[in-house]
mmCIF file of C-alpha atoms and ligand atoms in Angstrom:
data_model
loop_
_atom_site.group_PDB
_atom_site.id
_atom_site.type_symbol
_atom_site.label_atom_id
_atom_site.label_comp_id
_atom_site.label_asym_id
_atom_site.label_seq_id
_atom_site.Cartn_x
_atom_site.Cartn_y
_atom_site.Cartn_z
ATOM 1 C CA MET A 1 -5.074 -15.476 25.646
ATOM 2 C CA ARG A 2 -1.834 -13.948 27.136
ATOM 3 C CA ASN A 3 -1.525 -10.230 27.740
ATOM 4 C CA LEU A 4 1.201 -7.353 26.700
ATOM 5 C CA THR A 5 2.537 -3.686 27.420
ATOM 6 C CA THR A 6 4.216 -2.006 25.385
ATOM 7 C CA ASP A 7 5.206 1.808 24.928
ATOM 8 C CA VAL A 8 4.584 2.141 21.977
ATOM 9 C CA LEU A 9 2.365 -0.889 18.873
ATOM 10 C CA VAL A 10 3.019 -0.639 15.662
ATOM 11 C CA VAL A 11 0.739 -2.202 13.649
ATOM 12 C CA GLY A 12 1.931 -3.563 10.300
ATOM 13 C CA GLY A 13 5.623 -4.248 9.189
ATOM 14 C CA GLY A 14 5.989 -2.946 6.082
ATOM 15 C CA PRO A 15 8.313 0.090 4.869
ATOM 16 C CA ALA A 16 6.022 3.002 6.831
ATOM 17 C CA GLY A 17 5.799 1.188 10.334
ATOM 18 C CA LEU A 18 9.604 -0.381 10.487
ATOM 19 C CA SER A 19 10.808 2.768 10.027
ATOM 20 C CA ALA A 20 8.296 4.122 13.059
ATOM 21 C CA ALA A 21 9.415 0.962 14.970
ATOM 22 C CA ALA A 22 13.151 2.290 14.050
ATOM 23 C CA GLU A 23 13.027 5.967 15.241
ATOM 24 C CA ALA A 24 10.815 5.051 18.589
ATOM 25 C CA ALA A 25 13.654 2.076 19.575
ATOM 26 C CA ALA A 26 16.052 4.508 19.151
ATOM 27 C CA ALA A 27 14.161 7.478 21.449
ATOM 28 C CA GLY A 28 14.378 4.624 24.096
ATOM 29 C CA ALA A 29 10.759 3.372 23.153
ATOM 30 C CA SER A 30 9.840 -0.747 24.008
ATOM 31 C CA VAL A 31 7.926 -1.335 20.547
ATOM 32 C CA ILE A 32 6.059 -4.693 19.688
ATOM 33 C CA VAL A 33 5.243 -4.822 15.341
ATOM 34 C CA ALA A 34 2.218 -6.711 14.866
ATOM 35 C CA GLU A 35 2.535 -7.915 11.136
ATOM 36 C CA SER A 36 -0.255 -10.823 10.238
ATOM 37 C CA ASP A 37 2.080 -11.643 7.187
ATOM 38 C CA LEU A 38 4.629 -14.660 7.910
ATOM 39 C CA HIS A 39 7.330 -12.052 7.161
ATOM 40 C CA LEU A 40 8.524 -8.167 7.787
ATOM 41 C CA GLY A 41 8.692 -5.747 4.489
ATOM 42 C CA GLY A 42 5.174 -5.809 3.528
ATOM 43 C CA GLN A 43 4.886 -4.947 0.288
ATOM 44 C CA LEU A 44 8.305 -4.155 -0.623
ATOM 45 C CA VAL A 45 9.546 -8.122 0.031
ATOM 46 C CA LYS A 46 8.142 -8.826 -3.952
ATOM 47 C CA GLN A 47 8.736 -5.857 -5.494
ATOM 48 C CA SER A 48 11.930 -6.739 -7.741
ATOM 49 C CA HIS A 49 12.062 -3.828 -9.489
ATOM 50 C CA LYS A 50 14.241 -0.931 -8.691
ATOM 51 C CA PHE A 51 13.121 1.821 -6.706
ATOM 52 C CA PHE A 52 11.965 5.048 -7.842
ATOM 53 C CA GLY A 53 12.536 8.526 -6.115
ATOM 54 C CA SER A 54 14.949 9.817 -3.641
ATOM 55 C CA LYS A 55 18.552 8.584 -3.196
ATOM 56 C CA GLU A 56 17.932 8.680 0.581
ATOM 57 C CA GLU A 57 14.767 6.445 0.263
ATOM 58 C CA TYR A 58 16.701 4.320 -1.953
ATOM 59 C CA ALA A 59 15.971 4.955 -5.292
ATOM 60 C CA GLY A 60 17.562 2.401 -7.429
ATOM 61 C CA THR A 61 18.040 -0.727 -4.949
ATOM 62 C CA ARG A 62 15.400 -2.440 -5.514
ATOM 63 C CA GLY A 63 12.123 -3.341 -2.938
ATOM 64 C CA PHE A 64 13.021 -6.340 -1.215
ATOM 65 C CA GLU A 65 16.235 -5.584 -1.121
ATOM 66 C CA ILE A 66 15.261 -2.284 0.997
ATOM 67 C CA ALA A 67 13.020 -4.351 2.931
ATOM 68 C CA LYS A 68 16.377 -6.091 4.099
ATOM 69 C CA VAL A 69 17.453 -2.335 5.071
ATOM 70 C CA LEU A 70 15.167 -2.137 7.387
ATOM 71 C CA LYS A 71 14.485 -5.318 9.340
ATOM 72 C CA ASP A 72 18.304 -4.546 9.543
ATOM 73 C CA GLU A 73 17.639 -1.890 11.458
ATOM 74 C CA ILE A 74 14.972 -2.935 13.325
ATOM 75 C CA ALA A 75 17.031 -5.891 14.335
ATOM 76 C CA GLY A 76 19.908 -3.410 15.672
ATOM 77 C CA SER A 77 17.722 -1.710 17.795
ATOM 78 C CA GLY A 78 18.059 -5.054 19.931
ATOM 79 C CA ALA A 79 15.588 -5.989 22.559
ATOM 80 C CA LYS A 80 14.082 -2.969 22.264
ATOM 81 C CA VAL A 81 11.384 -3.812 19.426
ATOM 82 C CA GLU A 82 9.565 -7.476 19.337
ATOM 83 C CA THR A 83 8.224 -8.431 16.184
ATOM 84 C CA LEU A 84 5.516 -10.671 15.898
ATOM 85 C CA LEU A 85 4.769 -11.942 12.943
ATOM 86 C CA ASN A 86 1.968 -13.711 12.076
ATOM 87 C CA THR A 87 -0.323 -12.168 14.197
ATOM 88 C CA THR A 88 -3.098 -9.732 12.834
ATOM 89 C CA VAL A 89 -4.549 -6.969 15.152
ATOM 90 C CA THR A 90 -7.954 -7.497 15.394
ATOM 91 C CA GLY A 91 -8.898 -4.813 16.969
ATOM 92 C CA TYR A 92 -8.640 -1.507 19.337
ATOM 93 C CA TYR A 93 -11.162 -0.610 22.487
ATOM 94 C CA PRO A 94 -10.246 2.353 22.910
ATOM 95 C CA ASP A 95 -12.370 2.892 26.215
ATOM 96 C CA GLU A 96 -10.278 0.316 27.754
ATOM 97 C CA ASN A 97 -7.273 1.315 25.757
ATOM 98 C CA VAL A 98 -7.222 -2.258 24.634
ATOM 99 C CA VAL A 99 -5.691 -3.619 21.444
ATOM 100 C CA THR A 100 -6.520 -7.808 20.530
ATOM 101 C CA ALA A 101 -4.757 -9.571 17.627
ATOM 102 C CA MET A 102 -4.346 -13.485 17.077
ATOM 103 C CA ILE A 103 -1.205 -15.272 16.666
ATOM 104 C CA GLY A 104 -2.334 -18.220 13.414
ATOM 105 C CA GLU A 105 -5.619 -19.021 14.396
ATOM 106 C CA GLU A 106 -4.961 -20.296 17.982
ATOM 107 C CA GLU A 107 -3.177 -17.966 20.004
ATOM 108 C CA TYR A 108 -5.107 -15.142 21.381
ATOM 109 C CA LEU A 109 -3.125 -11.383 22.262
ATOM 110 C CA ARG A 110 -4.469 -8.617 25.045
ATOM 111 C CA ILE A 111 -2.348 -5.636 24.148
ATOM 112 C CA THR A 112 -2.288 -2.743 26.279
ATOM 113 C CA PRO A 113 0.288 0.230 24.211
ATOM 114 C CA LYS A 114 0.595 3.559 26.106
ATOM 115 C CA LYS A 115 0.757 4.744 21.956
ATOM 116 C CA ILE A 116 -0.813 3.457 19.006
ATOM 117 C CA ILE A 117 0.953 3.551 14.890
ATOM 118 C CA MET A 118 -1.350 2.335 11.972
ATOM 119 C CA ALA A 119 1.138 1.151 9.161
ATOM 120 C CA SER A 120 -1.483 -1.449 7.876
ATOM 121 C CA GLY A 121 -0.885 -0.203 4.745
ATOM 122 C CA ALA A 122 -3.664 -1.218 1.574
ATOM 123 C CA GLN A 123 -6.229 -3.602 0.159
ATOM 124 C CA GLU A 124 -7.020 -3.803 -3.307
ATOM 125 C CA ARG A 125 -9.560 -2.842 -5.390
ATOM 126 C CA LEU A 126 -11.483 -4.462 -7.567
ATOM 127 C CA ILE A 127 -14.394 -4.042 -10.281
ATOM 128 C CA PRO A 128 -17.244 -5.462 -10.733
ATOM 129 C CA PHE A 129 -18.052 -7.938 -14.508
ATOM 130 C CA PRO A 130 -19.828 -10.914 -14.965
ATOM 131 C CA ASN A 131 -18.047 -14.240 -13.595
ATOM 132 C CA ASN A 132 -16.105 -12.259 -11.582
ATOM 133 C CA ASP A 133 -16.143 -14.823 -8.443
ATOM 134 C CA LEU A 134 -14.217 -17.762 -11.408
ATOM 135 C CA PRO A 135 -10.452 -19.157 -10.501
ATOM 136 C CA GLY A 136 -8.603 -17.497 -12.606
ATOM 137 C CA VAL A 137 -9.508 -13.667 -11.917
ATOM 138 C CA TYR A 138 -6.970 -11.388 -9.549
ATOM 139 C CA GLY A 139 -5.691 -8.564 -7.732
ATOM 140 C CA ALA A 140 -2.091 -7.353 -9.368
ATOM 141 C CA GLY A 141 -0.656 -7.559 -6.071
ATOM 142 C CA ALA A 142 -1.865 -11.313 -5.715
ATOM 143 C CA VAL A 143 -0.392 -11.856 -8.339
ATOM 144 C CA GLN A 144 2.828 -10.170 -8.144
ATOM 145 C CA THR A 145 3.291 -11.727 -4.245
ATOM 146 C CA LEU A 146 2.675 -15.856 -6.251
ATOM 147 C CA MET A 147 5.784 -14.635 -8.728
ATOM 148 C CA ASN A 148 7.933 -13.021 -6.516
ATOM 149 C CA VAL A 149 7.695 -14.480 -3.274
ATOM 150 C CA TYR A 150 6.160 -18.667 -3.834
ATOM 151 C CA GLY A 151 7.655 -18.446 -7.628
ATOM 152 C CA VAL A 152 4.637 -19.348 -9.389
ATOM 153 C CA VAL A 153 2.717 -18.025 -12.359
ATOM 154 C CA PRO A 154 -1.017 -17.887 -12.398
ATOM 155 C CA GLY A 155 -1.539 -18.993 -15.756
ATOM 156 C CA LYS A 156 0.060 -18.979 -19.054
ATOM 157 C CA LYS A 157 -2.152 -15.422 -21.483
ATOM 158 C CA VAL A 158 -3.352 -12.581 -18.942
ATOM 159 C CA ILE A 159 -5.220 -9.794 -19.871
ATOM 160 C CA MET A 160 -4.910 -7.422 -17.503
ATOM 161 C CA ILE A 161 -6.879 -4.590 -16.225
ATOM 162 C CA GLY A 162 -5.570 -0.699 -15.523
ATOM 163 C CA ALA A 163 -2.129 0.775 -17.243
ATOM 164 C CA GLY A 164 -0.724 3.067 -14.044
ATOM 165 C CA ASN A 165 2.057 2.091 -12.418
ATOM 166 C CA ILE A 166 0.694 -1.853 -10.933
ATOM 167 C CA GLY A 167 -0.818 -2.439 -14.225
ATOM 168 C CA LEU A 168 2.399 -2.490 -16.221
ATOM 169 C CA ILE A 169 5.592 -3.183 -13.707
ATOM 170 C CA VAL A 170 3.254 -6.324 -13.048
ATOM 171 C CA SER A 171 2.565 -6.884 -16.888
ATOM 172 C CA TYR A 172 6.777 -6.715 -16.974
ATOM 173 C CA GLN A 173 7.183 -8.892 -14.722
ATOM 174 C CA LEU A 174 4.078 -11.205 -15.742
ATOM 175 C CA MET A 175 6.425 -11.342 -19.421
ATOM 176 C CA GLN A 176 9.822 -11.425 -17.830
ATOM 177 C CA ALA A 177 8.298 -15.249 -15.773
ATOM 178 C CA GLY A 178 6.955 -16.104 -19.617
ATOM 179 C CA VAL A 179 3.388 -15.693 -19.439
ATOM 180 C CA GLU A 180 1.710 -13.617 -22.484
ATOM 181 C CA VAL A 181 0.073 -10.304 -21.890
ATOM 182 C CA ALA A 182 -2.560 -10.350 -24.620
ATOM 183 C CA ALA A 183 -3.061 -6.550 -23.540
ATOM 184 C CA ILE A 184 -3.790 -4.368 -21.004
ATOM 185 C CA LEU A 185 -7.325 -2.486 -21.184
ATOM 186 C CA GLU A 186 -6.697 1.024 -20.008
ATOM 187 C CA ALA A 187 -10.602 2.978 -18.708
ATOM 188 C CA MET A 188 -8.831 6.512 -18.626
ATOM 189 C CA PRO A 189 -7.664 8.211 -22.417
ATOM 190 C CA ARG A 190 -3.844 8.572 -20.992
ATOM 191 C CA VAL A 191 -1.935 5.833 -19.771
ATOM 192 C CA GLY A 192 -1.942 6.584 -15.080
ATOM 193 C CA GLY A 193 1.355 4.815 -14.919
ATOM 194 C CA TYR A 194 5.631 6.067 -15.821
ATOM 195 C CA TRP A 195 5.996 6.637 -19.601
ATOM 196 C CA VAL A 196 9.236 4.479 -19.221
ATOM 197 C CA HIS A 197 7.395 1.349 -17.790
ATOM 198 C CA ALA A 198 4.730 1.677 -21.104
ATOM 199 C CA ALA A 199 7.368 2.328 -23.152
ATOM 200 C CA LYS A 200 8.512 -0.610 -22.081
ATOM 201 C CA ILE A 201 5.485 -2.498 -22.133
ATOM 202 C CA ARG A 202 5.185 -0.884 -25.742
ATOM 203 C CA ARG A 203 7.981 -2.141 -27.256
ATOM 204 C CA LEU A 204 7.565 -5.913 -25.955
ATOM 205 C CA GLY A 205 4.435 -5.788 -28.275
ATOM 206 C CA VAL A 206 1.649 -6.230 -25.669
ATOM 207 C CA PRO A 207 -0.945 -3.520 -26.559
ATOM 208 C CA ILE A 208 -1.903 -0.650 -24.355
ATOM 209 C CA LEU A 209 -5.955 -0.424 -25.448
ATOM 210 C CA LEU A 210 -6.742 2.946 -23.984
ATOM 211 C CA ARG A 211 -9.966 3.959 -23.153
ATOM 212 C CA HIS A 212 -10.963 0.163 -22.918
ATOM 213 C CA SER A 213 -12.507 -2.220 -20.299
ATOM 214 C CA ILE A 214 -13.827 -5.796 -19.787
ATOM 215 C CA LYS A 215 -17.481 -6.486 -19.865
ATOM 216 C CA ARG A 216 -17.848 -10.134 -18.496
ATOM 217 C CA ALA A 217 -15.024 -12.906 -17.922
ATOM 218 C CA LEU A 218 -15.887 -15.635 -20.103
ATOM 219 C CA GLY A 219 -15.778 -19.717 -18.582
ATOM 220 C CA ASP A 220 -17.526 -21.723 -16.602
ATOM 221 C CA ARG A 221 -15.637 -23.432 -13.849
ATOM 222 C CA VAL A 222 -12.747 -21.463 -14.844
ATOM 223 C CA ILE A 223 -11.491 -18.204 -16.746
ATOM 224 C CA THR A 224 -11.274 -18.853 -20.728
ATOM 225 C CA GLY A 225 -11.343 -15.794 -21.682
ATOM 226 C CA ALA A 226 -12.700 -12.170 -21.163
ATOM 227 C CA GLU A 227 -15.359 -10.034 -23.558
ATOM 228 C CA ILE A 228 -14.263 -6.468 -24.447
ATOM 229 C CA TYR A 229 -14.768 -3.098 -25.151
ATOM 230 C CA GLU A 230 -13.665 0.550 -26.229
ATOM 231 C CA LEU A 231 -15.670 3.133 -23.788
ATOM 232 C CA ASP A 232 -16.911 6.686 -24.954
ATOM 233 C CA GLU A 233 -15.695 9.981 -23.295
ATOM 234 C CA LYS A 234 -19.297 9.268 -20.976
ATOM 235 C CA PHE A 235 -17.347 5.533 -20.169
ATOM 236 C CA ASN A 236 -20.594 3.965 -22.201
ATOM 237 C CA GLN A 237 -19.460 1.195 -25.053
ATOM 238 C CA ALA A 238 -18.758 2.818 -28.481
ATOM 239 C CA GLY A 239 -17.888 0.078 -30.542
ATOM 240 C CA GLU A 240 -18.447 -4.290 -31.106
ATOM 241 C CA THR A 241 -17.873 -6.029 -28.161
ATOM 242 C CA GLU A 242 -14.337 -8.166 -28.711
ATOM 243 C CA THR A 243 -13.652 -11.374 -27.461
ATOM 244 C CA VAL A 244 -9.864 -12.409 -26.066
ATOM 245 C CA ARG A 245 -8.819 -15.802 -25.710
ATOM 246 C CA CYS A 246 -7.134 -15.787 -21.700
ATOM 247 C CA ASP A 247 -6.715 -18.111 -19.145
ATOM 248 C CA THR A 248 -6.389 -15.190 -16.314
ATOM 249 C CA ILE A 249 -7.725 -12.192 -15.880
ATOM 250 C CA CYS A 250 -5.435 -9.581 -13.550
ATOM 251 C CA LEU A 251 -7.510 -6.250 -11.828
ATOM 252 C CA ALA A 252 -4.830 -3.226 -11.040
ATOM 253 C CA VAL A 253 -7.628 -1.069 -10.906
ATOM 254 C CA GLY A 254 -6.120 0.972 -7.168
ATOM 255 C CA LEU A 255 -5.996 1.014 -3.674
ATOM 256 C CA THR A 256 -8.050 1.709 -1.182
ATOM 257 C CA PRO A 257 -6.704 2.737 2.555
ATOM 258 C CA SER A 258 -6.787 -0.789 5.545
ATOM 259 C CA SER A 259 -8.170 2.090 7.864
ATOM 260 C CA GLU A 260 -10.650 -0.588 9.985
ATOM 261 C CA ILE A 261 -8.858 0.223 13.288
ATOM 262 C CA LEU A 262 -9.127 3.799 12.767
ATOM 263 C CA TRP A 263 -12.257 4.205 12.265
ATOM 264 C CA GLN A 264 -12.895 1.668 15.722
ATOM 265 C CA GLY A 265 -10.438 4.444 17.414
ATOM 266 C CA GLY A 266 -12.676 6.707 17.135
ATOM 267 C CA CYS A 267 -10.349 8.893 14.403
ATOM 268 C CA LYS A 268 -11.522 11.567 12.670
ATOM 269 C CA MET A 269 -11.956 10.804 9.240
ATOM 270 C CA LYS A 270 -12.275 11.734 5.174
ATOM 271 C CA TYR A 271 -13.375 10.635 2.594
ATOM 272 C CA VAL A 272 -10.398 12.029 0.156
ATOM 273 C CA PRO A 273 -10.115 10.542 -3.764
ATOM 274 C CA ASN A 274 -6.984 12.006 -3.881
ATOM 275 C CA LEU A 275 -5.707 9.670 -1.693
ATOM 276 C CA CYS A 276 -7.464 6.829 -2.525
ATOM 277 C CA GLY A 277 -10.376 6.605 -0.017
ATOM 278 C CA HIS A 278 -10.957 6.725 3.287
ATOM 279 C CA VAL A 279 -8.466 8.502 5.540
ATOM 280 C CA PRO A 280 -7.986 10.650 8.679
ATOM 281 C CA PHE A 281 -6.994 14.038 9.987
ATOM 282 C CA ARG A 282 -3.901 14.359 11.342
ATOM 283 C CA ASP A 283 -0.915 17.016 12.255
ATOM 284 C CA LYS A 284 1.768 16.863 10.948
ATOM 285 C CA THR A 285 3.464 14.142 12.928
ATOM 286 C CA MET A 286 1.274 12.309 11.764
ATOM 287 C CA ARG A 287 -0.427 12.549 15.141
ATOM 288 C CA THR A 288 -4.574 11.967 14.398
ATOM 289 C CA SER A 289 -7.673 12.871 16.166
ATOM 290 C CA ASN A 290 -7.199 9.749 18.992
ATOM 291 C CA GLU A 291 -3.970 11.503 20.630
ATOM 292 C CA LYS A 292 -2.672 8.257 21.072
ATOM 293 C CA ILE A 293 -2.800 7.193 17.529
ATOM 294 C CA TRP A 294 -0.248 7.713 14.852
ATOM 295 C CA VAL A 295 -0.497 6.976 10.717
ATOM 296 C CA ALA A 296 1.477 5.948 8.791
ATOM 297 C CA GLY A 297 1.905 5.195 4.964
ATOM 298 C CA ASP A 298 -0.779 3.901 2.296
ATOM 299 C CA VAL A 299 -3.263 4.251 5.399
ATOM 300 C CA SER A 300 -3.009 7.619 5.709
ATOM 301 C CA GLY A 301 -3.537 8.183 1.642
ATOM 302 C CA ILE A 302 -1.857 5.541 -1.262
ATOM 303 C CA GLU A 303 1.001 6.885 -2.354
ATOM 304 C CA GLU A 304 4.340 5.614 -2.785
ATOM 305 C CA ALA A 305 6.486 3.356 -0.198
ATOM 306 C CA SER A 306 9.432 6.158 -0.061
ATOM 307 C CA ALA A 307 6.741 8.630 1.477
ATOM 308 C CA ALA A 308 6.001 5.692 3.903
ATOM 309 C CA MET A 309 9.113 5.304 4.997
ATOM 310 C CA ILE A 310 9.473 8.962 6.114
ATOM 311 C CA GLU A 311 6.140 9.589 7.572
ATOM 312 C CA GLY A 312 6.918 6.291 9.356
ATOM 313 C CA ARG A 313 9.912 7.995 11.075
ATOM 314 C CA ILE A 314 7.733 11.493 11.361
ATOM 315 C CA ALA A 315 5.041 9.381 13.470
ATOM 316 C CA GLY A 316 8.082 6.890 15.505
ATOM 317 C CA ILE A 317 9.471 10.150 16.621
ATOM 318 C CA SER A 318 6.457 11.834 17.700
ATOM 319 C CA ALA A 319 5.140 9.069 19.110
ATOM 320 C CA ALA A 320 8.202 8.898 21.135
ATOM 321 C CA LYS A 321 8.505 12.261 22.472
ATOM 322 C CA SER A 322 4.550 12.939 23.954
ATOM 323 C CA LEU A 323 6.185 9.976 26.003
ATOM 324 C CA GLY A 324 8.935 11.754 26.903
ATOM 325 C CA ARG A 325 11.605 9.974 25.176
ATOM 326 C CA ASP A 326 14.603 12.033 24.084
ATOM 327 C CA VAL A 327 14.264 12.996 20.720
ATOM 328 C CA LYS A 328 16.653 14.798 18.256
ATOM 329 C CA SER A 329 15.414 18.368 18.439
ATOM 330 C CA ASP A 330 16.051 19.138 14.168
ATOM 331 C CA SER A 331 15.069 15.488 13.560
ATOM 332 C CA PHE A 332 11.113 16.001 12.977
ATOM 333 C CA ASP A 333 12.217 18.985 10.806
ATOM 334 C CA LYS A 334 14.534 17.075 9.000
ATOM 335 C CA PHE A 335 12.239 14.660 8.022
ATOM 336 C CA TRP A 336 9.421 16.745 7.372
ATOM 337 C CA LYS A 337 11.580 19.182 4.801
ATOM 338 C CA ARG A 338 12.010 15.486 2.910
ATOM 339 C CA LEU A 339 8.380 14.739 2.802
ATOM 340 C CA LYS A 340 7.484 18.609 1.399
ATOM 341 C CA ASP A 341 10.583 17.516 -1.535
ATOM 342 C CA LEU A 342 9.312 14.151 -2.680
ATOM 343 C CA ARG A 343 5.982 15.295 -2.719
ATOM 344 C CA ALA A 344 7.067 18.934 -4.610
ATOM 345 C CA GLY A 345 6.560 19.463 -8.419
ATOM 346 C CA GLU A 346 3.774 18.384 -10.822
ATOM 347 C CA VAL A 347 3.997 14.771 -9.754
ATOM 348 C CA GLY A 348 3.158 15.481 -6.137
ATOM 349 C CA GLU A 349 0.329 17.970 -6.893
ATOM 350 C CA LYS A 350 -2.259 15.776 -6.760
ATOM 351 C CA ILE A 351 -0.864 13.975 -3.337
ATOM 352 C CA ARG A 352 -0.526 17.484 -1.793
ATOM 353 C CA ALA A 353 -4.039 18.894 -2.792
ATOM 354 C CA GLY A 354 -5.211 15.560 -0.850
ATOM 355 C CA VAL A 355 -3.377 15.924 1.930
ATOM 356 C CA SER A 356 -4.255 19.653 2.362
ATOM 357 C CA GLU A 357 -7.879 18.363 2.889
ATOM 358 C CA VAL A 358 -6.894 16.169 6.449
ATOM 359 C CA LEU A 359 -3.986 17.777 7.223
ATOM 360 C CA VAL A 360 -5.059 20.039 10.254
ATOM 361 C CA ASP A 361 -2.117 22.513 10.879
ATOM 362 C CA GLY A 362 -1.597 23.377 6.954
ATOM 363 C CA TRP A 363 0.637 22.479 4.478
ATOM 364 C CA GLU A 364 3.533 25.002 4.640
HETATM 365 C C1 FAD B 401 3.518 -3.428 -7.598
HETATM 366 C C2 FAD B 401 3.645 -2.046 -7.399
HETATM 367 C C3 FAD B 401 5.110 -1.224 -6.997
HETATM 368 C C4 FAD B 401 5.944 0.065 -6.248
HETATM 369 N N1 FAD B 401 6.527 0.501 -6.418
HETATM 370 C C5 FAD B 401 6.955 1.835 -6.377
HETATM 371 C C6 FAD B 401 8.385 2.389 -6.128
HETATM 372 O O1 FAD B 401 9.062 1.896 -7.021
HETATM 373 N N2 FAD B 401 8.564 3.475 -5.552
HETATM 374 C C7 FAD B 401 7.870 3.422 -4.449
HETATM 375 O O2 FAD B 401 8.077 4.740 -3.548
HETATM 376 N N3 FAD B 401 6.689 2.485 -4.073
HETATM 377 C C8 FAD B 401 6.027 1.769 -5.018
HETATM 378 N N4 FAD B 401 5.136 1.093 -4.580
HETATM 379 C C9 FAD B 401 4.077 1.086 -4.087
HETATM 380 C C10 FAD B 401 5.062 0.960 -2.449
HETATM 381 O O3 FAD B 401 5.138 -0.147 -2.110
HETATM 382 C C11 FAD B 401 3.316 0.629 -0.664
HETATM 383 O O4 FAD B 401 3.095 2.308 -0.954
HETATM 384 C C12 FAD B 401 3.961 0.581 0.825
HETATM 385 O O5 FAD B 401 4.855 -0.552 0.515
HETATM 386 C C13 FAD B 401 3.114 1.272 1.209
HETATM 387 O O6 FAD B 401 3.804 0.507 2.519
HETATM 388 P P1 FAD B 401 3.100 0.585 4.015
HETATM 389 O O7 FAD B 401 4.082 0.242 4.741
HETATM 390 O O8 FAD B 401 2.238 1.520 4.369
HETATM 391 O O9 FAD B 401 2.165 -0.312 3.851
HETATM 392 P P2 FAD B 401 2.189 -1.844 3.390
HETATM 393 O O10 FAD B 401 3.248 -2.165 2.473
HETATM 394 O O11 FAD B 401 1.568 -2.960 1.751
HETATM 395 O O12 FAD B 401 2.287 -2.692 4.660
HETATM 396 C C14 FAD B 401 1.384 -2.559 5.729
HETATM 397 C C15 FAD B 401 1.769 -3.798 6.457
HETATM 398 O O13 FAD B 401 0.991 -4.004 6.992
HETATM 399 C C16 FAD B 401 0.388 -5.530 7.480
HETATM 400 N N5 FAD B 401 -1.258 -5.600 8.231
HETATM 401 C C17 FAD B 401 -2.022 -5.126 7.625
HETATM 402 N N6 FAD B 401 -3.792 -4.773 8.285
HETATM 403 C C18 FAD B 401 -2.840 -5.214 9.617
HETATM 404 C C19 FAD B 401 -3.588 -6.147 10.715
HETATM 405 N N7 FAD B 401 -4.580 -5.635 11.001
HETATM 406 N N8 FAD B 401 -2.295 -6.661 11.665
HETATM 407 C C20 FAD B 401 -1.080 -6.765 11.157
HETATM 408 N N9 FAD B 401 -0.435 -6.880 10.438
HETATM 409 C C21 FAD B 401 -1.501 -5.773 9.135
HETATM 410 C C22 FAD B 401 0.231 -5.740 6.085
HETATM 411 O O14 FAD B 401 0.281 -7.244 6.480
HETATM 412 C C23 FAD B 401 1.647 -5.093 5.548
HETATM 413 O O15 FAD B 401 2.295 -6.640 5.880
HETATM 414 C C24 FAD B 401 5.052 -0.249 -5.193
HETATM 415 C C25 FAD B 401 3.465 -0.778 -5.057
HETATM 416 C C26 FAD B 401 2.842 -1.977 -5.981
HETATM 417 C C27 FAD B 401 1.696 -2.995 -5.185
#
């Protein structure tokens, strides 16, 4: 067991955590970033597509290249930031203010931080259907990691469930890797992702079957196909069951915040459907009801890397300020304005509504 102390502990080395660490270190705080993966960057490292969003948040740049920019920024902070890879935060004990973590499966850490920034991201949702535990049923994020980080394709013929951005982007990447996408099934009457992605997929001849879902996966030891069916307005079966042959079923049915440590920290939480799960109440500086804990990124509500990076910067500045560190007086306002711009208009409506439910000091 090793004991560590730090001004700021950042849990998660994705875009939110790295941005938070950069700001806290720039203000002079000592920072530990604990990342359970073998590399920094979170979801970004597997994203080979160019980002949408604002220029300040790297629109037009590929996800893995954004991860590199953030890692370089952290490296530029010198000894102020210590990054612990292969390190999973396993618990938080508020009475003693102790965070426990494991490096690999061998070494235990006991970390005493003055402040904590939770940037643990999200986990993939699954849906129940018979045989969903057979080899060959994957989350879309897992497929993306397999292909784009490890260079392995999951199979030869895939059915994708879910036509949100992740389902559309991963379908396209599967085709780029030479995998046939038999169909994309979407339970809702419309495509949830950007039309530009859907149009690209359709031009390549992949049917996007709206109001369709999976009834069961077929196979004994591995996937050999899927039974699919059409849904009516009440999500009951409308037509005949069809069989589609495939060796992989890929679920892109959404993400939910990884909020376990926030519960342990006694943070006041609320289930907010627009933010895709239980999320903490927070103020504009991303501080939760536990005054030692800040949040940033998908753990505070499923959104996008652009928002995660801005929230991370706000949390980093605020945590450093609470330690009496010198932060530029206009920095918070600058990032808050960028967050508001990002969430403006019709596209940001759902997020604005969700955040309003848990933002204690109001949206304006
Ligand atoms: C296919 C796909 C396409 C996308 N395209 C875009 C896009 O075009 N534009 C855009 O803006 N966004 C996009 N996003 C969304 C974006 O990737 C996420 O919103 C963003 O990565 C969230 O950042 P984060 O830092 O909150 O979480 P993550 O990137 O998920 O990082 C969280 C990190 O925390 C680590 N972690 C979790 N729990 C622990 C623990 N207990 N201990 C230690 N470490 C832990 C994880 O290993 C991970 O590295 C896309 C997402 C996907 C899946």
